[in-house]
Tab-separated table of C-alpha atoms in Angstrom:
chain	number	residue	atom	x	y	z
A	1405	UNK	CA	5.578	-88.842	-15.036
A	1406	UNK	CA	6.278	-85.120	-12.799
A	1407	UNK	CA	3.702	-84.295	-9.995
A	1408	UNK	CA	3.368	-80.626	-10.822
A	1409	UNK	CA	1.488	-80.025	-7.349
A	1410	UNK	CA	4.650	-81.041	-5.588
A	1411	UNK	CA	6.980	-78.180	-7.015
A	1412	UNK	CA	7.699	-74.588	-5.640
A	1413	UNK	CA	7.163	-72.039	-8.208
A	1414	UNK	CA	8.427	-68.571	-8.860
A	1415	UNK	CA	7.027	-66.284	-11.271
A	1416	UNK	CA	8.381	-62.789	-11.746
A	1417	UNK	CA	6.133	-60.656	-13.884
A	1418	UNK	CA	5.400	-57.127	-13.945
A	1419	UNK	CA	2.010	-57.079	-15.952
A	1420	UNK	CA	-0.866	-57.608	-13.627
A	1421	UNK	CA	-2.932	-59.066	-16.142
A	1422	UNK	CA	-0.318	-61.829	-16.769
A	1423	UNK	CA	-0.177	-62.486	-12.850
A	1424	UNK	CA	-3.550	-62.661	-12.826
A	1425	UNK	CA	-3.978	-65.205	-15.592
A	1426	UNK	CA	-1.008	-67.439	-14.073
A	1427	UNK	CA	-2.963	-67.501	-10.571
A	1428	UNK	CA	-6.112	-68.586	-12.322
A	1429	UNK	CA	-3.848	-71.463	-14.425
A	1430	UNK	CA	-1.560	-72.499	-11.658
A	1431	UNK	CA	-3.071	-71.537	-8.553
A	1432	UNK	CA	-6.730	-72.542	-9.197
A	1433	UNK	CA	-7.069	-74.618	-12.433
A	1434	UNK	CA	-3.647	-76.513	-11.347
A	1435	UNK	CA	-4.344	-76.692	-8.058
A	1436	UNK	CA	-0.482	-75.876	-7.038
A	1437	UNK	CA	-0.651	-73.798	-3.649
A	1438	UNK	CA	3.485	-73.193	-4.136
A	1439	UNK	CA	3.787	-70.681	-6.362
A	1440	UNK	CA	5.176	-67.419	-5.237
A	1441	UNK	CA	4.761	-64.169	-7.538
A	1442	UNK	CA	7.254	-61.256	-7.897
A	1443	UNK	CA	5.717	-58.221	-9.473
A	1444	UNK	CA	8.832	-56.980	-10.625
A	1445	UNK	CA	12.884	-57.980	-10.756
A	1446	UNK	CA	14.400	-55.445	-8.172
A	1447	UNK	CA	16.205	-56.410	-5.546
A	1448	UNK	CA	15.883	-60.051	-7.037
A	1449	UNK	CA	18.358	-62.132	-5.687
A	1450	UNK	CA	18.015	-60.807	-2.295
A	1451	UNK	CA	14.063	-61.837	-2.605
A	1452	UNK	CA	14.916	-65.163	-4.242
A	1453	UNK	CA	17.085	-66.593	-1.660
A	1454	UNK	CA	14.497	-65.523	1.052
A	1455	UNK	CA	12.369	-68.235	-0.664
A	1456	UNK	CA	12.670	-72.236	-0.437
A	1457	UNK	CA	14.672	-72.823	-3.641
A	1458	UNK	CA	12.370	-73.077	-6.310
A	1459	UNK	CA	12.123	-76.244	-8.601
A	1460	UNK	CA	10.833	-73.820	-11.295
A	1461	UNK	CA	11.124	-69.932	-12.243
A	1462	UNK	CA	9.019	-68.804	-14.496
A	1463	UNK	CA	10.429	-65.192	-16.096
A	1464	UNK	CA	8.792	-62.423	-18.112
A	1465	UNK	CA	11.433	-61.411	-20.567
A	1466	UNK	CA	10.443	-57.817	-20.813
A	1467	UNK	CA	10.353	-56.031	-17.687
A	1468	UNK	CA	12.052	-53.654	-14.919
A	1469	UNK	CA	14.395	-53.201	-13.573
A	1470	UNK	CA	16.120	-56.281	-14.684
A	1471	UNK	CA	14.800	-57.896	-18.073
A	1472	UNK	CA	14.405	-61.701	-18.135
A	1473	UNK	CA	17.884	-62.080	-19.685
A	1474	UNK	CA	19.639	-60.392	-16.501
A	1475	UNK	CA	17.626	-62.175	-14.083
A	1476	UNK	CA	18.526	-65.582	-15.979
A	1477	UNK	CA	22.255	-64.548	-15.498
A	1478	UNK	CA	21.841	-63.762	-11.956
A	1479	UNK	CA	20.431	-66.790	-10.910
A	1480	UNK	CA	22.849	-68.893	-13.134
A	1481	UNK	CA	25.968	-67.387	-11.231
A	1482	UNK	CA	24.376	-69.245	-7.796
A	1483	UNK	CA	24.895	-72.749	-7.655
A	1484	UNK	CA	22.369	-73.355	-5.169
A	1485	UNK	CA	19.972	-72.713	-8.250
A	1486	UNK	CA	21.964	-75.301	-10.607
A	1487	UNK	CA	19.046	-77.637	-10.455
A	1488	UNK	CA	16.227	-75.089	-11.094
A	1489	UNK	CA	14.360	-75.180	-14.326
A	1490	UNK	CA	14.035	-71.292	-15.916
A	1491	UNK	CA	11.623	-70.898	-18.111
A	1492	UNK	CA	10.940	-67.925	-20.064
A	1493	UNK	CA	7.571	-66.190	-21.046
A	1494	UNK	CA	7.449	-64.013	-23.601
A	1495	UNK	CA	4.959	-62.252	-25.893
A	1496	UNK	CA	7.405	-61.711	-28.717
A	1497	UNK	CA	6.754	-63.452	-31.943
A	1498	UNK	CA	10.251	-62.697	-33.479
A	1499	UNK	CA	12.578	-65.859	-34.036
A	1500	UNK	CA	15.352	-64.184	-33.230
A	1501	UNK	CA	14.403	-63.644	-29.449
A	1502	UNK	CA	13.739	-67.551	-29.745
A	1503	UNK	CA	17.272	-67.989	-30.701
A	1504	UNK	CA	18.500	-65.705	-28.270
A	1505	UNK	CA	16.479	-67.518	-25.178
A	1506	UNK	CA	17.890	-70.991	-26.459
A	1507	UNK	CA	21.477	-69.894	-26.354
A	1508	UNK	CA	21.411	-67.740	-23.081
A	1509	UNK	CA	20.675	-71.118	-21.399
A	1510	UNK	CA	16.412	-70.813	-20.785
A	1511	UNK	CA	15.011	-74.696	-20.371
A	1512	UNK	CA	12.365	-73.357	-22.406
A	1513	UNK	CA	10.069	-70.885	-23.585
A	1514	UNK	CA	6.347	-70.015	-23.334
A	1515	UNK	CA	4.300	-67.693	-25.414
A	1516	UNK	CA	1.816	-65.129	-23.708
A	1517	UNK	CA	-0.948	-64.618	-23.567
A	1518	UNK	CA	-1.423	-68.000	-21.802
A	1519	UNK	CA	-4.055	-70.682	-22.677
A	1520	UNK	CA	-5.492	-72.482	-19.576
A	1521	UNK	CA	-5.550	-75.910	-21.466
A	1522	UNK	CA	-1.999	-75.634	-22.892
A	1523	UNK	CA	0.112	-74.195	-20.171
A	1524	UNK	CA	0.302	-77.424	-17.998
A	1525	UNK	CA	1.087	-79.717	-20.678
A	1526	UNK	CA	4.108	-77.023	-22.427
A	1527	UNK	CA	5.066	-77.201	-18.505
A	1528	UNK	CA	5.085	-80.616	-17.880
A	1529	UNK	CA	7.255	-81.211	-21.268
A	1530	UNK	CA	10.061	-78.445	-20.440
A	1531	UNK	CA	10.202	-80.708	-17.297
A	1532	UNK	CA	10.470	-83.829	-19.096
A	1533	UNK	CA	13.458	-82.219	-20.688
A	1534	UNK	CA	11.530	-81.852	-24.155
A	1535	UNK	CA	12.618	-78.755	-26.660
A	1536	UNK	CA	9.843	-76.311	-26.106
A	1537	UNK	CA	9.994	-73.068	-27.452
A	1538	UNK	CA	6.445	-72.220	-28.086
A	1539	UNK	CA	6.667	-68.747	-28.911
A	1540	UNK	CA	4.486	-68.071	-32.361
A	1541	UNK	CA	1.178	-70.298	-32.840
B	636	UNK	CA	-28.412	-90.038	-18.254
B	637	UNK	CA	-31.174	-88.605	-16.252
B	638	UNK	CA	-31.044	-85.210	-14.925
B	639	UNK	CA	-29.884	-86.247	-11.233
B	640	UNK	CA	-26.855	-88.369	-13.127
B	641	UNK	CA	-26.090	-85.184	-15.097
B	642	UNK	CA	-26.160	-83.415	-11.767
B	643	UNK	CA	-23.868	-85.506	-10.098
B	644	UNK	CA	-21.548	-85.628	-12.576
B	645	UNK	CA	-21.405	-82.083	-12.654
B	646	UNK	CA	-20.891	-81.745	-8.699
B	647	UNK	CA	-17.640	-84.349	-9.324
B	648	UNK	CA	-16.024	-81.958	-11.237
B	649	UNK	CA	-12.649	-79.999	-9.808
B	650	UNK	CA	-11.057	-77.338	-11.111
B	651	UNK	CA	-8.091	-79.650	-12.212
B	652	UNK	CA	-10.621	-81.487	-14.432
B	653	UNK	CA	-10.012	-78.235	-16.801
B	654	UNK	CA	-6.570	-79.162	-17.965
B	655	UNK	CA	-6.473	-83.044	-16.947
B	656	UNK	CA	-10.041	-84.746	-18.588
B	657	UNK	CA	-9.027	-88.082	-17.350
B	658	UNK	CA	-11.640	-88.927	-15.048
B	659	UNK	CA	-14.513	-87.429	-17.451
B	660	UNK	CA	-13.451	-89.709	-20.563
B	661	UNK	CA	-16.093	-92.643	-19.494
B	662	UNK	CA	-18.776	-90.301	-18.679
B	663	UNK	CA	-18.638	-88.177	-21.586
B	664	UNK	CA	-18.779	-91.021	-24.137
B	665	UNK	CA	-22.276	-91.850	-22.537
B	666	UNK	CA	-23.423	-88.577	-23.107
B	667	UNK	CA	-26.514	-88.401	-25.422
B	668	UNK	CA	-27.883	-85.362	-27.346
B	669	UNK	CA	-30.497	-84.696	-24.441
B	670	UNK	CA	-27.657	-84.880	-21.841
B	671	UNK	CA	-25.561	-82.224	-23.797
B	672	UNK	CA	-28.521	-79.895	-23.676
B	673	UNK	CA	-28.936	-80.537	-19.974
B	674	UNK	CA	-25.384	-79.627	-19.882
B	675	UNK	CA	-26.608	-76.518	-21.488
B	676	UNK	CA	-28.877	-75.323	-19.517
B	677	UNK	CA	-26.670	-75.861	-16.258
B	678	UNK	CA	-24.259	-73.798	-17.822
B	679	UNK	CA	-26.671	-71.002	-17.685
B	680	UNK	CA	-27.488	-71.863	-14.306
B	681	UNK	CA	-27.738	-68.943	-11.375
B	682	UNK	CA	-25.296	-71.119	-9.473
B	683	UNK	CA	-22.021	-70.120	-10.862
B	684	UNK	CA	-20.052	-72.810	-9.318
B	685	UNK	CA	-22.283	-75.583	-11.121
B	686	UNK	CA	-22.159	-73.188	-14.271
B	687	UNK	CA	-18.524	-73.279	-14.579
B	688	UNK	CA	-18.428	-77.081	-14.096
B	689	UNK	CA	-21.250	-77.833	-16.326
B	690	UNK	CA	-19.102	-75.812	-18.983
B	691	UNK	CA	-16.028	-78.015	-18.224
B	692	UNK	CA	-18.036	-81.208	-18.983
B	693	UNK	CA	-19.288	-79.643	-22.040
B	694	UNK	CA	-16.183	-78.519	-23.337
B	695	UNK	CA	-14.992	-82.035	-24.134
B	696	UNK	CA	-18.272	-82.941	-26.096
B	697	UNK	CA	-17.809	-82.196	-29.661
B	698	UNK	CA	-21.822	-81.335	-30.439
B	699	UNK	CA	-23.335	-78.155	-31.973
B	700	UNK	CA	-25.047	-77.168	-28.636
B	701	UNK	CA	-21.770	-76.960	-27.083
B	702	UNK	CA	-20.474	-74.904	-29.749
B	703	UNK	CA	-23.610	-72.493	-29.512
B	704	UNK	CA	-23.149	-72.577	-25.691
B	705	UNK	CA	-19.104	-71.578	-25.882
B	706	UNK	CA	-19.987	-68.753	-28.429
B	707	UNK	CA	-22.302	-66.970	-25.741
B	708	UNK	CA	-19.506	-67.792	-23.114
B	709	UNK	CA	-17.029	-65.756	-24.612
B	710	UNK	CA	-18.386	-62.703	-23.239
B	711	UNK	CA	-19.112	-64.405	-19.855
B	712	UNK	CA	-18.265	-62.533	-16.613
B	713	UNK	CA	-16.385	-65.555	-14.882
B	714	UNK	CA	-12.910	-66.010	-14.579
B	715	UNK	CA	-12.817	-69.231	-16.486
B	716	UNK	CA	-15.968	-69.382	-18.867
B	717	UNK	CA	-14.395	-66.995	-21.385
B	718	UNK	CA	-11.384	-69.261	-21.731
B	719	UNK	CA	-12.623	-72.174	-21.700
B	720	UNK	CA	-15.153	-71.095	-24.561
B	721	UNK	CA	-12.153	-69.841	-26.223
B	722	UNK	CA	-10.249	-73.196	-26.310
B	723	UNK	CA	-13.059	-75.222	-26.753
B	724	UNK	CA	-13.927	-73.367	-29.939
B	725	UNK	CA	-10.559	-73.566	-31.211
B	726	UNK	CA	-10.490	-77.389	-30.529
B	727	UNK	CA	-13.745	-78.102	-32.370
B	728	UNK	CA	-14.645	-75.106	-34.625
B	729	UNK	CA	-11.371	-74.181	-36.044
B	730	UNK	CA	-13.089	-72.528	-39.023
B	731	UNK	CA	-15.647	-70.285	-36.348
B	732	UNK	CA	-16.544	-67.068	-38.092
B	733	UNK	CA	-14.096	-64.631	-37.193
B	734	UNK	CA	-16.748	-62.175	-36.086
B	735	UNK	CA	-17.929	-64.457	-33.166
B	736	UNK	CA	-14.335	-63.407	-31.616
B	737	UNK	CA	-14.324	-59.746	-32.851
B	738	UNK	CA	-17.854	-59.082	-31.182
B	739	UNK	CA	-16.821	-60.842	-27.898
B	740	UNK	CA	-13.711	-59.262	-27.711
B	741	UNK	CA	-15.146	-55.457	-26.096
B	742	UNK	CA	-17.389	-57.553	-23.893
B	743	UNK	CA	-14.869	-60.138	-22.898
B	744	UNK	CA	-13.223	-60.273	-19.473
B	745	UNK	CA	-9.445	-58.455	-19.183
B	746	UNK	CA	-7.729	-61.645	-18.944
B	747	UNK	CA	-9.110	-63.214	-22.370
B	748	UNK	CA	-8.811	-60.104	-24.587
B	749	UNK	CA	-5.372	-60.500	-25.240
B	750	UNK	CA	-5.873	-64.240	-26.600
B	751	UNK	CA	-8.796	-63.062	-28.756
B	752	UNK	CA	-6.507	-60.107	-30.283
B	753	UNK	CA	-3.869	-62.456	-31.053
B	754	UNK	CA	-6.434	-64.963	-32.691
B	755	UNK	CA	-7.957	-62.328	-34.531
B	756	UNK	CA	-4.455	-61.098	-35.789
B	757	UNK	CA	-3.710	-65.040	-37.407
B	758	UNK	CA	-6.894	-65.011	-39.205
B	759	UNK	CA	-5.716	-61.690	-40.634
B	760	UNK	CA	-9.396	-60.345	-40.592
B	761	UNK	CA	-9.534	-56.688	-41.471
B	762	UNK	CA	-13.150	-56.418	-40.310
B	763	UNK	CA	-11.509	-56.239	-36.670
B	764	UNK	CA	-9.630	-53.137	-37.040
B	765	UNK	CA	-11.902	-50.676	-35.915
B	766	UNK	CA	-12.555	-52.914	-32.694
B	767	UNK	CA	-9.160	-52.976	-32.102
B	768	UNK	CA	-8.818	-49.323	-32.456
B	769	UNK	CA	-11.673	-48.514	-30.194
B	770	UNK	CA	-10.070	-50.844	-27.566
B	771	UNK	CA	-6.275	-49.697	-27.708
B	772	UNK	CA	-6.769	-46.421	-25.792
B	773	UNK	CA	-8.600	-48.423	-23.046
B	774	UNK	CA	-6.039	-51.160	-22.566
B	775	UNK	CA	-4.115	-50.569	-19.060
B	776	UNK	CA	-2.345	-53.766	-19.451
B	777	UNK	CA	0.953	-53.760	-21.172
B	778	UNK	CA	0.410	-57.001	-22.649
B	779	UNK	CA	-3.128	-55.990	-24.061
B	780	UNK	CA	-1.915	-52.936	-25.785
B	781	UNK	CA	1.216	-54.965	-27.313
B	782	UNK	CA	-1.042	-57.352	-28.915
B	783	UNK	CA	-3.420	-54.961	-30.328
B	784	UNK	CA	-0.645	-52.880	-31.682
B	785	UNK	CA	1.015	-56.125	-33.184
B	786	UNK	CA	-2.508	-56.719	-34.772
B	787	UNK	CA	-2.648	-53.547	-36.054
B	788	UNK	CA	0.740	-53.505	-37.601
B	789	UNK	CA	-0.410	-57.085	-39.357
B	790	UNK	CA	-3.812	-56.076	-40.454
B	791	UNK	CA	-4.090	-52.060	-40.909
B	792	UNK	CA	-2.649	-49.542	-43.113
B	793	UNK	CA	-1.971	-46.144	-43.335
B	794	UNK	CA	-5.491	-45.440	-41.384
B	795	UNK	CA	-3.791	-46.775	-38.275
B	796	UNK	CA	-0.354	-45.280	-38.362
B	797	UNK	CA	-1.247	-42.313	-36.501
B	798	UNK	CA	-2.665	-44.692	-33.553
B	799	UNK	CA	0.124	-46.441	-33.450
B	800	UNK	CA	2.556	-43.638	-33.536
B	801	UNK	CA	0.966	-42.658	-30.171
B	802	UNK	CA	2.556	-45.649	-28.602
B	803	UNK	CA	6.573	-45.018	-29.481
B	804	UNK	CA	6.406	-42.932	-26.368
B	805	UNK	CA	4.229	-45.926	-24.468
B	806	UNK	CA	5.576	-46.445	-20.485
B	807	UNK	CA	6.434	-50.003	-21.250
B	808	UNK	CA	9.577	-50.649	-23.350
B	809	UNK	CA	8.149	-53.825	-25.021
B	810	UNK	CA	5.095	-51.900	-26.167
B	811	UNK	CA	7.180	-48.964	-27.638
B	812	UNK	CA	9.608	-51.735	-29.478
B	813	UNK	CA	6.039	-53.175	-31.021
B	814	UNK	CA	5.005	-49.923	-31.890
B	815	UNK	CA	8.110	-49.304	-33.906
B	816	UNK	CA	7.755	-52.710	-35.535
B	817	UNK	CA	4.119	-52.267	-36.308
B	818	UNK	CA	4.899	-48.555	-37.905
B	819	UNK	CA	7.624	-50.456	-40.269
B	820	UNK	CA	4.855	-53.259	-41.237
B	821	UNK	CA	2.397	-50.779	-42.308
B	822	UNK	CA	2.302	-49.720	-45.875
B	823	UNK	CA	3.878	-46.951	-47.119
B	824	UNK	CA	1.830	-43.779	-47.489
B	825	UNK	CA	1.077	-42.995	-51.514
B	826	UNK	CA	0.475	-39.629	-50.754
């Protein structure tokens, strides 16, 4: 059983409302004190390298200036982050995007808007290696 | 249980119990109808801390009083209460009248609105269209604009076309893309 409070997390998201929800879920409801949030993907690798290596990176897919796929590629090119779990967060309900997320190397995907009660379970399942591609309810 | 025991139970609640009810399981099994009514009273307590803690306990009790309380909480001005209410109604009242959610939508807190819109879309009730149309121009969050446009694309017809066309030039790339998809989904005009 993973101790979710023991991990370091990074969330990259340019939508303020989504950031607020994540703070509420991870910070308050899950009691995680090790969540860092970037409010866009500019200078991403430079900022990432300034942090302790995160166990989990949660990436919004549709953000600027680099979208989630581009950010994923940057991370995967740096061997320091080989063991980091990278999860896509998307409001898309299109099946082709699910296929793309899987093929490009994300470890899982969770649909936005997020549910307080469902998110911790989905996160835990992804960390346990289960196939979670939770795009459409 | 006596009210003093209920209050002790409420005071024992932590935020983590919202997502992991394990320690509450035994206490919840012992609750009777009178206890549930007491908890519902505490939800409306002036003390906001006690209010959300009571709501967390109630959220794990499948009872008519719980459902009625949660309907009221959908519009609560508190960061958790609306979400707790939404999850509880989804869990225990999957056939809840969609009008409960449609009516709550304009008054609910911003973080809950995208979830309400997604539910309304899934339930496919066209009575939500006027509410969605009113909310869309006020939506500052790209996530909320996106979910509303997506719902209008599924639920709407030609009457929403002009409104959605206004979003094909939205600042947000994803909203623009969703507006284009929604326009394709709408029934073609017979004019």
